[in-house]
Amino acid sequence: QVQLVESGGGLVQAGGSLRLSCTASGRTLSSYTMGWFRQAPGKEREFVVGITRSAGSTNYADAGKGRFTISRDNAKNTLYLQMSSLKPEDTAIYYCAARPGDNTIRSASGYNYWGQGTQVTVSS
């Protein structure tokens, strides 16, 4: 079983950037396909982006294409989400999630392990 801890959230002005990190413990990150999800107040949790175990494939939702970049450093057991050109509508709690296998999926139900989330607030 893997434990996930997100960090890097905060308050940023529109147009700014943030880099989120997700550090794994308990098992090596390389065992899992990883994803970033977010949940805004009053809304369902939504898929942001996923990355396969070896980073050979990524899968972006439309909201983050061209602005967000997912990466992973399996040697450091860490997943990243670089976010730029942030918009107020990006405000949400961001979660990292892990699933066995080597294919990205967009459904939250397909991920077995979740972090506690990190708040991202983008002011206009």
mmCIF file of C-alpha atoms in Angstrom:
data_model
loop_
_atom_site.group_PDB
_atom_site.id
_atom_site.type_symbol
_atom_site.label_atom_id
_atom_site.label_comp_id
_atom_site.label_asym_id
_atom_site.label_seq_id
_atom_site.Cartn_x
_atom_site.Cartn_y
_atom_site.Cartn_z
ATOM 1 C CA GLN A 1 0.000 0.000 0.000
ATOM 2 C CA VAL A 2 1.237 3.476 -0.856
ATOM 3 C CA GLN A 3 0.703 6.674 1.115
ATOM 4 C CA LEU A 4 0.528 9.960 -0.783
ATOM 5 C CA VAL A 5 1.122 13.477 0.496
ATOM 6 C CA GLU A 6 0.546 16.563 -1.624
ATOM 7 C CA SER A 7 2.248 19.906 -1.126
ATOM 8 C CA GLY A 8 2.821 23.141 -2.969
ATOM 9 C CA GLY A 9 -0.646 24.627 -2.977
ATOM 10 C CA GLY A 10 -1.335 28.211 -2.044
ATOM 11 C CA LEU A 11 -2.752 31.542 -3.086
ATOM 12 C CA VAL A 12 -1.667 32.959 -6.421
ATOM 13 C CA GLN A 13 -2.881 35.733 -8.678
ATOM 14 C CA ALA A 14 -4.438 34.984 -12.026
ATOM 15 C CA GLY A 15 -1.732 34.406 -14.599
ATOM 16 C CA GLY A 16 0.666 33.071 -12.018
ATOM 17 C CA SER A 17 2.214 29.650 -11.573
ATOM 18 C CA LEU A 18 2.429 26.936 -8.961
ATOM 19 C CA ARG A 19 4.119 23.577 -8.773
ATOM 20 C CA LEU A 20 2.404 20.858 -6.819
ATOM 21 C CA SER A 21 4.263 17.846 -5.504
ATOM 22 C CA CYS A 22 3.012 14.466 -4.390
ATOM 23 C CA THR A 23 5.418 12.342 -2.389
ATOM 24 C CA ALA A 24 4.864 8.627 -2.018
ATOM 25 C CA SER A 25 5.874 6.348 0.817
ATOM 26 C CA GLY A 26 5.255 2.747 1.688
ATOM 27 C CA ARG A 27 5.775 1.520 -1.861
ATOM 28 C CA THR A 28 7.730 2.882 -4.760
ATOM 29 C CA LEU A 29 5.982 5.348 -7.018
ATOM 30 C CA SER A 30 7.135 3.423 -10.073
ATOM 31 C CA SER A 31 4.609 0.702 -9.261
ATOM 32 C CA TYR A 32 1.683 2.980 -10.100
ATOM 33 C CA THR A 33 0.063 4.991 -12.784
ATOM 34 C CA MET A 34 -0.575 8.393 -11.236
ATOM 35 C CA GLY A 35 -3.176 11.077 -11.669
ATOM 36 C CA TRP A 36 -4.035 14.557 -10.508
ATOM 37 C CA PHE A 37 -7.644 15.401 -9.753
ATOM 38 C CA ARG A 38 -9.274 18.517 -8.383
ATOM 39 C CA GLN A 39 -12.469 19.389 -6.604
ATOM 40 C CA ALA A 40 -13.955 22.840 -6.386
ATOM 41 C CA PRO A 41 -16.585 23.752 -3.799
ATOM 42 C CA GLY A 42 -19.962 22.333 -4.729
ATOM 43 C CA LYS A 43 -18.563 20.407 -7.670
ATOM 44 C CA GLU A 44 -17.607 16.816 -8.321
ATOM 45 C CA ARG A 45 -14.008 15.693 -8.298
ATOM 46 C CA GLU A 46 -12.622 15.985 -11.802
ATOM 47 C CA PHE A 47 -9.690 14.487 -13.626
ATOM 48 C CA VAL A 48 -6.867 16.881 -14.470
ATOM 49 C CA VAL A 49 -4.083 14.722 -15.894
ATOM 50 C CA GLY A 50 -2.585 11.245 -15.667
ATOM 51 C CA ILE A 51 0.813 9.707 -16.313
ATOM 52 C CA THR A 52 1.856 6.111 -16.768
ATOM 53 C CA ARG A 53 4.402 4.356 -14.600
ATOM 54 C CA SER A 54 7.400 5.093 -16.757
ATOM 55 C CA ALA A 55 6.088 8.487 -17.888
ATOM 56 C CA GLY A 56 5.774 7.075 -21.375
ATOM 57 C CA SER A 57 2.251 8.400 -21.757
ATOM 58 C CA THR A 58 0.269 11.316 -20.397
ATOM 59 C CA ASN A 59 -3.405 12.144 -20.625
ATOM 60 C CA TYR A 60 -4.633 15.699 -20.106
ATOM 61 C CA ALA A 61 -8.152 16.911 -19.579
ATOM 62 C CA ASP A 62 -9.050 19.904 -21.725
ATOM 63 C CA ALA A 63 -8.956 22.324 -18.783
ATOM 64 C CA GLY A 64 -5.222 21.907 -18.299
ATOM 65 C CA LYS A 65 -3.956 21.368 -21.819
ATOM 66 C CA GLY A 66 -1.242 23.819 -22.714
ATOM 67 C CA ARG A 67 -1.086 25.222 -19.187
ATOM 68 C CA PHE A 68 -0.384 22.226 -16.918
ATOM 69 C CA THR A 69 2.488 19.770 -17.131
ATOM 70 C CA ILE A 70 2.651 16.508 -15.240
ATOM 71 C CA SER A 71 5.947 14.800 -14.523
ATOM 72 C CA ARG A 72 7.332 12.217 -12.179
ATOM 73 C CA ASP A 73 10.668 11.367 -10.649
ATOM 74 C CA ASN A 74 10.447 7.747 -9.663
ATOM 75 C CA ALA A 75 13.887 7.859 -8.054
ATOM 76 C CA LYS A 76 12.563 10.523 -5.681
ATOM 77 C CA ASN A 77 9.156 8.880 -5.336
ATOM 78 C CA THR A 78 7.592 12.190 -6.316
ATOM 79 C CA LEU A 79 4.933 13.295 -8.761
ATOM 80 C CA TYR A 80 4.671 16.887 -9.928
ATOM 81 C CA LEU A 81 2.109 19.170 -11.487
ATOM 82 C CA GLN A 82 3.460 22.400 -12.932
ATOM 83 C CA MET A 83 0.616 24.842 -13.430
ATOM 84 C CA SER A 84 0.980 28.096 -15.307
ATOM 85 C CA SER A 85 -1.338 30.809 -16.601
ATOM 86 C CA LEU A 86 -3.616 30.027 -13.699
ATOM 87 C CA LYS A 87 -7.218 31.184 -13.786
ATOM 88 C CA PRO A 88 -9.713 31.756 -10.974
ATOM 89 C CA GLU A 89 -11.620 28.713 -12.219
ATOM 90 C CA ASP A 90 -8.586 26.582 -11.362
ATOM 91 C CA THR A 91 -9.343 27.195 -7.693
ATOM 92 C CA ALA A 92 -9.876 23.819 -6.052
ATOM 93 C CA ILE A 93 -8.397 21.221 -3.786
ATOM 94 C CA TYR A 94 -5.917 19.223 -5.834
ATOM 95 C CA TYR A 95 -5.429 15.535 -5.136
ATOM 96 C CA CYS A 96 -2.910 13.037 -6.385
ATOM 97 C CA ALA A 97 -3.996 9.461 -6.841
ATOM 98 C CA ALA A 98 -2.406 6.125 -7.671
ATOM 99 C CA ARG A 99 -3.607 3.024 -9.449
ATOM 100 C CA PRO A 100 -1.978 -0.278 -10.374
ATOM 101 C CA GLY A 101 -1.410 -0.980 -14.023
ATOM 102 C CA ASP A 102 0.157 1.075 -16.744
ATOM 103 C CA ASN A 103 -2.672 2.983 -18.362
ATOM 104 C CA THR A 104 -4.207 6.310 -17.442
ATOM 105 C CA ILE A 105 -7.926 6.543 -16.896
ATOM 106 C CA ARG A 106 -10.061 9.560 -16.119
ATOM 107 C CA SER A 107 -12.465 8.031 -13.652
ATOM 108 C CA ALA A 108 -11.707 8.662 -9.994
ATOM 109 C CA SER A 109 -13.149 5.271 -9.136
ATOM 110 C CA GLY A 110 -10.246 3.648 -10.952
ATOM 111 C CA TYR A 111 -7.676 4.969 -8.492
ATOM 112 C CA ASN A 112 -7.025 3.041 -5.327
ATOM 113 C CA TYR A 113 -4.951 5.458 -3.275
ATOM 114 C CA TRP A 114 -5.402 9.151 -2.604
ATOM 115 C CA GLY A 115 -3.596 11.936 -0.864
ATOM 116 C CA GLN A 116 -5.298 14.376 1.471
ATOM 117 C CA GLY A 117 -5.249 17.200 -1.050
ATOM 118 C CA THR A 118 -3.691 20.638 -1.262
ATOM 119 C CA GLN A 119 -5.648 23.868 -1.703
ATOM 120 C CA VAL A 120 -5.003 26.031 -4.735
ATOM 121 C CA THR A 121 -6.651 29.441 -4.781
ATOM 122 C CA VAL A 122 -6.338 31.745 -7.759
ATOM 123 C CA SER A 123 -7.409 35.338 -7.222
ATOM 124 C CA SER A 124 -8.630 37.559 -10.011
#
